[in-house]
């Protein structure tokens, strides 16, 4: 949080400058002080708002769930069919295809 003694010091300095320079510079001194005071108030308000704002957590990316469930759903019957008709070679080929699809999807997500 900004230093609370700053406006007091600026006001004292402005009054001293007014005494030294005379009433001819009064408008310029007051305007300068008000600008500094406005910046100080803005900084305090921003600090307070920042400390009060709840931190928003981003929603987790769940787009990988359908691919994983789809792979399992297709993998079970594909395993039975491949093992029954083509043996170990068919089983290896079927699961290789599922693995390639999942790896390709994982790599495409990584690039985003």
PDB file of C-alpha atoms in Angstrom:
ATOM      1  CA  UNK A   1       0.000   0.000   0.000  1.00  0.00           C
ATOM      2  CA  UNK A   2       1.255   3.523  -0.763  1.00  0.00           C
ATOM      3  CA  UNK A   3       2.865   5.614   1.938  1.00  0.00           C
ATOM      4  CA  UNK A   4       0.175   7.560   3.870  1.00  0.00           C
ATOM      5  CA  UNK A   5       2.594  10.371   4.802  1.00  0.00           C
ATOM      6  CA  UNK A   6       3.079  11.363   1.161  1.00  0.00           C
ATOM      7  CA  UNK A   7       0.044  13.732   0.896  1.00  0.00           C
ATOM      8  CA  UNK A   8       1.022  15.491   4.133  1.00  0.00           C
ATOM      9  CA  UNK A   9       4.582  16.013   2.930  1.00  0.00           C
ATOM     10  CA  UNK A  10       3.348  17.277  -0.435  1.00  0.00           C
ATOM     11  CA  UNK A  11       0.925  19.681   1.218  1.00  0.00           C
ATOM     12  CA  UNK A  12       3.661  21.053   3.460  1.00  0.00           C
ATOM     13  CA  UNK A  13       5.985  21.450   0.470  1.00  0.00           C
ATOM     14  CA  UNK A  14       3.223  23.175  -1.513  1.00  0.00           C
ATOM     15  CA  UNK A  15       2.512  25.618   1.325  1.00  0.00           C
ATOM     16  CA  UNK A  16       6.227  26.362   1.686  1.00  0.00           C
ATOM     17  CA  UNK A  17       6.530  26.966  -2.047  1.00  0.00           C
ATOM     18  CA  UNK A  18       3.479  29.274  -1.923  1.00  0.00           C
ATOM     19  CA  UNK A  19       5.105  31.286   0.853  1.00  0.00           C
ATOM     20  CA  UNK A  20       8.357  31.532  -1.116  1.00  0.00           C
ATOM     21  CA  UNK A  21       6.819  32.238  -4.534  1.00  0.00           C
ATOM     22  CA  UNK A  22       3.866  34.353  -3.491  1.00  0.00           C
ATOM     23  CA  UNK A  23       0.213  34.336  -4.539  1.00  0.00           C
ATOM     24  CA  UNK A  24       1.014  34.585  -8.269  1.00  0.00           C
ATOM     25  CA  UNK A  25       1.885  30.874  -8.401  1.00  0.00           C
ATOM     26  CA  UNK A  26      -0.955  29.723  -6.131  1.00  0.00           C
ATOM     27  CA  UNK A  27      -3.097  28.237  -8.928  1.00  0.00           C
ATOM     28  CA  UNK A  28      -0.201  26.233 -10.360  1.00  0.00           C
ATOM     29  CA  UNK A  29       0.823  24.953  -6.926  1.00  0.00           C
ATOM     30  CA  UNK A  30      -2.729  23.923  -6.029  1.00  0.00           C
ATOM     31  CA  UNK A  31      -3.172  22.181  -9.392  1.00  0.00           C
ATOM     32  CA  UNK A  32       0.102  20.291  -8.950  1.00  0.00           C
ATOM     33  CA  UNK A  33      -0.853  19.219  -5.432  1.00  0.00           C
ATOM     34  CA  UNK A  34      -4.290  18.036  -6.575  1.00  0.00           C
ATOM     35  CA  UNK A  35      -2.741  15.951  -9.365  1.00  0.00           C
ATOM     36  CA  UNK A  36      -0.400  14.256  -6.879  1.00  0.00           C
ATOM     37  CA  UNK A  37      -3.290  13.694  -4.485  1.00  0.00           C
ATOM     38  CA  UNK A  38      -5.403  12.208  -7.281  1.00  0.00           C
ATOM     39  CA  UNK A  39      -2.599   9.772  -8.205  1.00  0.00           C
ATOM     40  CA  UNK A  40      -2.235   8.798  -4.541  1.00  0.00           C
ATOM     41  CA  UNK A  41      -5.972   8.143  -4.159  1.00  0.00           C
ATOM     42  CA  UNK A  42      -6.050   6.129  -7.382  1.00  0.00           C
ATOM     43  CA  UNK A  43      -3.124   3.995  -6.227  1.00  0.00           C
ATOM     44  CA  UNK A  44      -4.780   3.325  -2.873  1.00  0.00           C
ATOM     45  CA  UNK A  45      -8.099   2.394  -4.456  1.00  0.00           C
ATOM     46  CA  UNK A  46      -6.384   0.052  -6.919  1.00  0.00           C
ATOM     47  CA  UNK A  47      -4.425  -1.592  -4.105  1.00  0.00           C
ATOM     48  CA  UNK A  48      -7.590  -2.076  -2.069  1.00  0.00           C
ATOM     49  CA  UNK A  49      -9.531  -3.479  -5.011  1.00  0.00           C
ATOM     50  CA  UNK A  50      -6.675  -5.848  -5.842  1.00  0.00           C
ATOM     51  CA  UNK A  51      -6.566  -7.118  -2.272  1.00  0.00           C
ATOM     52  CA  UNK A  52     -10.351  -7.653  -2.168  1.00  0.00           C
ATOM     53  CA  UNK A  53     -10.751  -9.369  -5.560  1.00  0.00           C
ATOM     54  CA  UNK A  54     -11.169 -13.116  -5.321  1.00  0.00           C
ATOM     55  CA  UNK A  55      -8.614 -15.046  -7.289  1.00  0.00           C
ATOM     56  CA  UNK A  56     -10.379 -16.811 -10.157  1.00  0.00           C
ATOM     57  CA  UNK A  57      -9.103 -20.291 -10.797  1.00  0.00           C
ATOM     58  CA  UNK A  58      -9.137 -21.309 -14.457  1.00  0.00           C
ATOM     59  CA  UNK A  59     -11.337 -24.260 -15.296  1.00  0.00           C
ATOM     60  CA  UNK A  60      -9.354 -27.429 -15.897  1.00  0.00           C
ATOM     61  CA  UNK A  61      -9.169 -28.614 -19.495  1.00  0.00           C
ATOM     62  CA  UNK A  62     -11.212 -31.805 -19.663  1.00  0.00           C
ATOM     63  CA  UNK A  63     -11.201 -32.304 -23.427  1.00  0.00           C
ATOM     64  CA  UNK A  64      -9.031 -35.411 -23.106  1.00  0.00           C
ATOM     65  CA  UNK A  65     -11.749 -37.368 -21.258  1.00  0.00           C
ATOM     66  CA  UNK A  66     -13.812 -38.288 -24.373  1.00  0.00           C
ATOM     67  CA  UNK A  67     -10.693 -39.547 -26.179  1.00  0.00           C
ATOM     68  CA  UNK A  68      -9.684 -41.707 -23.207  1.00  0.00           C
ATOM     69  CA  UNK A  69     -13.192 -43.118 -22.736  1.00  0.00           C
ATOM     70  CA  UNK A  70     -13.589 -43.648 -26.468  1.00  0.00           C
ATOM     71  CA  UNK A  71     -10.295 -45.537 -26.604  1.00  0.00           C
ATOM     72  CA  UNK A  72     -11.418 -47.802 -23.788  1.00  0.00           C
ATOM     73  CA  UNK A  73     -14.870 -48.300 -25.293  1.00  0.00           C
ATOM     74  CA  UNK A  74     -13.471 -49.197 -28.708  1.00  0.00           C
ATOM     75  CA  UNK A  75     -10.492 -51.098 -27.291  1.00  0.00           C
ATOM     76  CA  UNK A  76     -12.511 -53.729 -25.423  1.00  0.00           C
ATOM     77  CA  UNK A  77     -14.565 -55.087 -28.340  1.00  0.00           C
ATOM     78  CA  UNK A  78     -11.667 -54.547 -30.747  1.00  0.00           C
ATOM     79  CA  UNK A  79      -9.450 -56.668 -28.488  1.00  0.00           C
ATOM     80  CA  UNK A  80     -11.973 -59.513 -28.526  1.00  0.00           C
ATOM     81  CA  UNK A  81     -12.466 -59.377 -32.283  1.00  0.00           C
ATOM     82  CA  UNK A  82      -8.751 -59.027 -33.115  1.00  0.00           C
ATOM     83  CA  UNK A  83      -7.699 -61.810 -30.745  1.00  0.00           C
ATOM     84  CA  UNK A  84     -10.444 -64.130 -32.048  1.00  0.00           C
ATOM     85  CA  UNK A  85      -9.845 -63.662 -35.773  1.00  0.00           C
ATOM     86  CA  UNK A  86      -6.205 -62.578 -36.154  1.00  0.00           C
ATOM     87  CA  UNK A  87      -4.513 -63.782 -33.005  1.00  0.00           C
ATOM     88  CA  UNK A  88      -1.619 -61.934 -31.393  1.00  0.00           C
ATOM     89  CA  UNK A  89      -0.728 -60.035 -34.579  1.00  0.00           C
ATOM     90  CA  UNK A  90      -4.277 -58.652 -34.865  1.00  0.00           C
ATOM     91  CA  UNK A  91      -4.284 -57.763 -31.175  1.00  0.00           C
ATOM     92  CA  UNK A  92      -0.982 -55.903 -31.558  1.00  0.00           C
ATOM     93  CA  UNK A  93      -2.211 -54.072 -34.658  1.00  0.00           C
ATOM     94  CA  UNK A  94      -5.495 -53.013 -33.021  1.00  0.00           C
ATOM     95  CA  UNK A  95      -3.839 -51.655 -29.891  1.00  0.00           C
ATOM     96  CA  UNK A  96      -1.087 -49.999 -31.924  1.00  0.00           C
ATOM     97  CA  UNK A  97      -3.776 -48.038 -33.755  1.00  0.00           C
ATOM     98  CA  UNK A  98      -5.388 -46.981 -30.464  1.00  0.00           C
ATOM     99  CA  UNK A  99      -2.022 -45.922 -29.047  1.00  0.00           C
ATOM    100  CA  UNK A 100      -1.149 -43.920 -32.176  1.00  0.00           C
ATOM    101  CA  UNK A 101      -4.477 -42.062 -32.018  1.00  0.00           C
ATOM    102  CA  UNK A 102      -3.979 -41.201 -28.323  1.00  0.00           C
ATOM    103  CA  UNK A 103      -0.371 -40.092 -28.823  1.00  0.00           C
ATOM    104  CA  UNK A 104      -1.347 -37.905 -31.789  1.00  0.00           C
ATOM    105  CA  UNK A 105      -4.095 -36.281 -29.737  1.00  0.00           C
ATOM    106  CA  UNK A 106      -1.747 -35.699 -26.787  1.00  0.00           C
ATOM    107  CA  UNK A 107       0.837 -34.075 -29.056  1.00  0.00           C
ATOM    108  CA  UNK A 108      -1.764 -31.818 -30.660  1.00  0.00           C
ATOM    109  CA  UNK A 109      -2.919 -30.637 -27.207  1.00  0.00           C
ATOM    110  CA  UNK A 110       0.661 -29.922 -26.197  1.00  0.00           C
ATOM    111  CA  UNK A 111       1.119 -27.507 -29.120  1.00  0.00           C
ATOM    112  CA  UNK A 112      -1.809 -25.316 -28.019  1.00  0.00           C
TER     113      UNK A 112
END
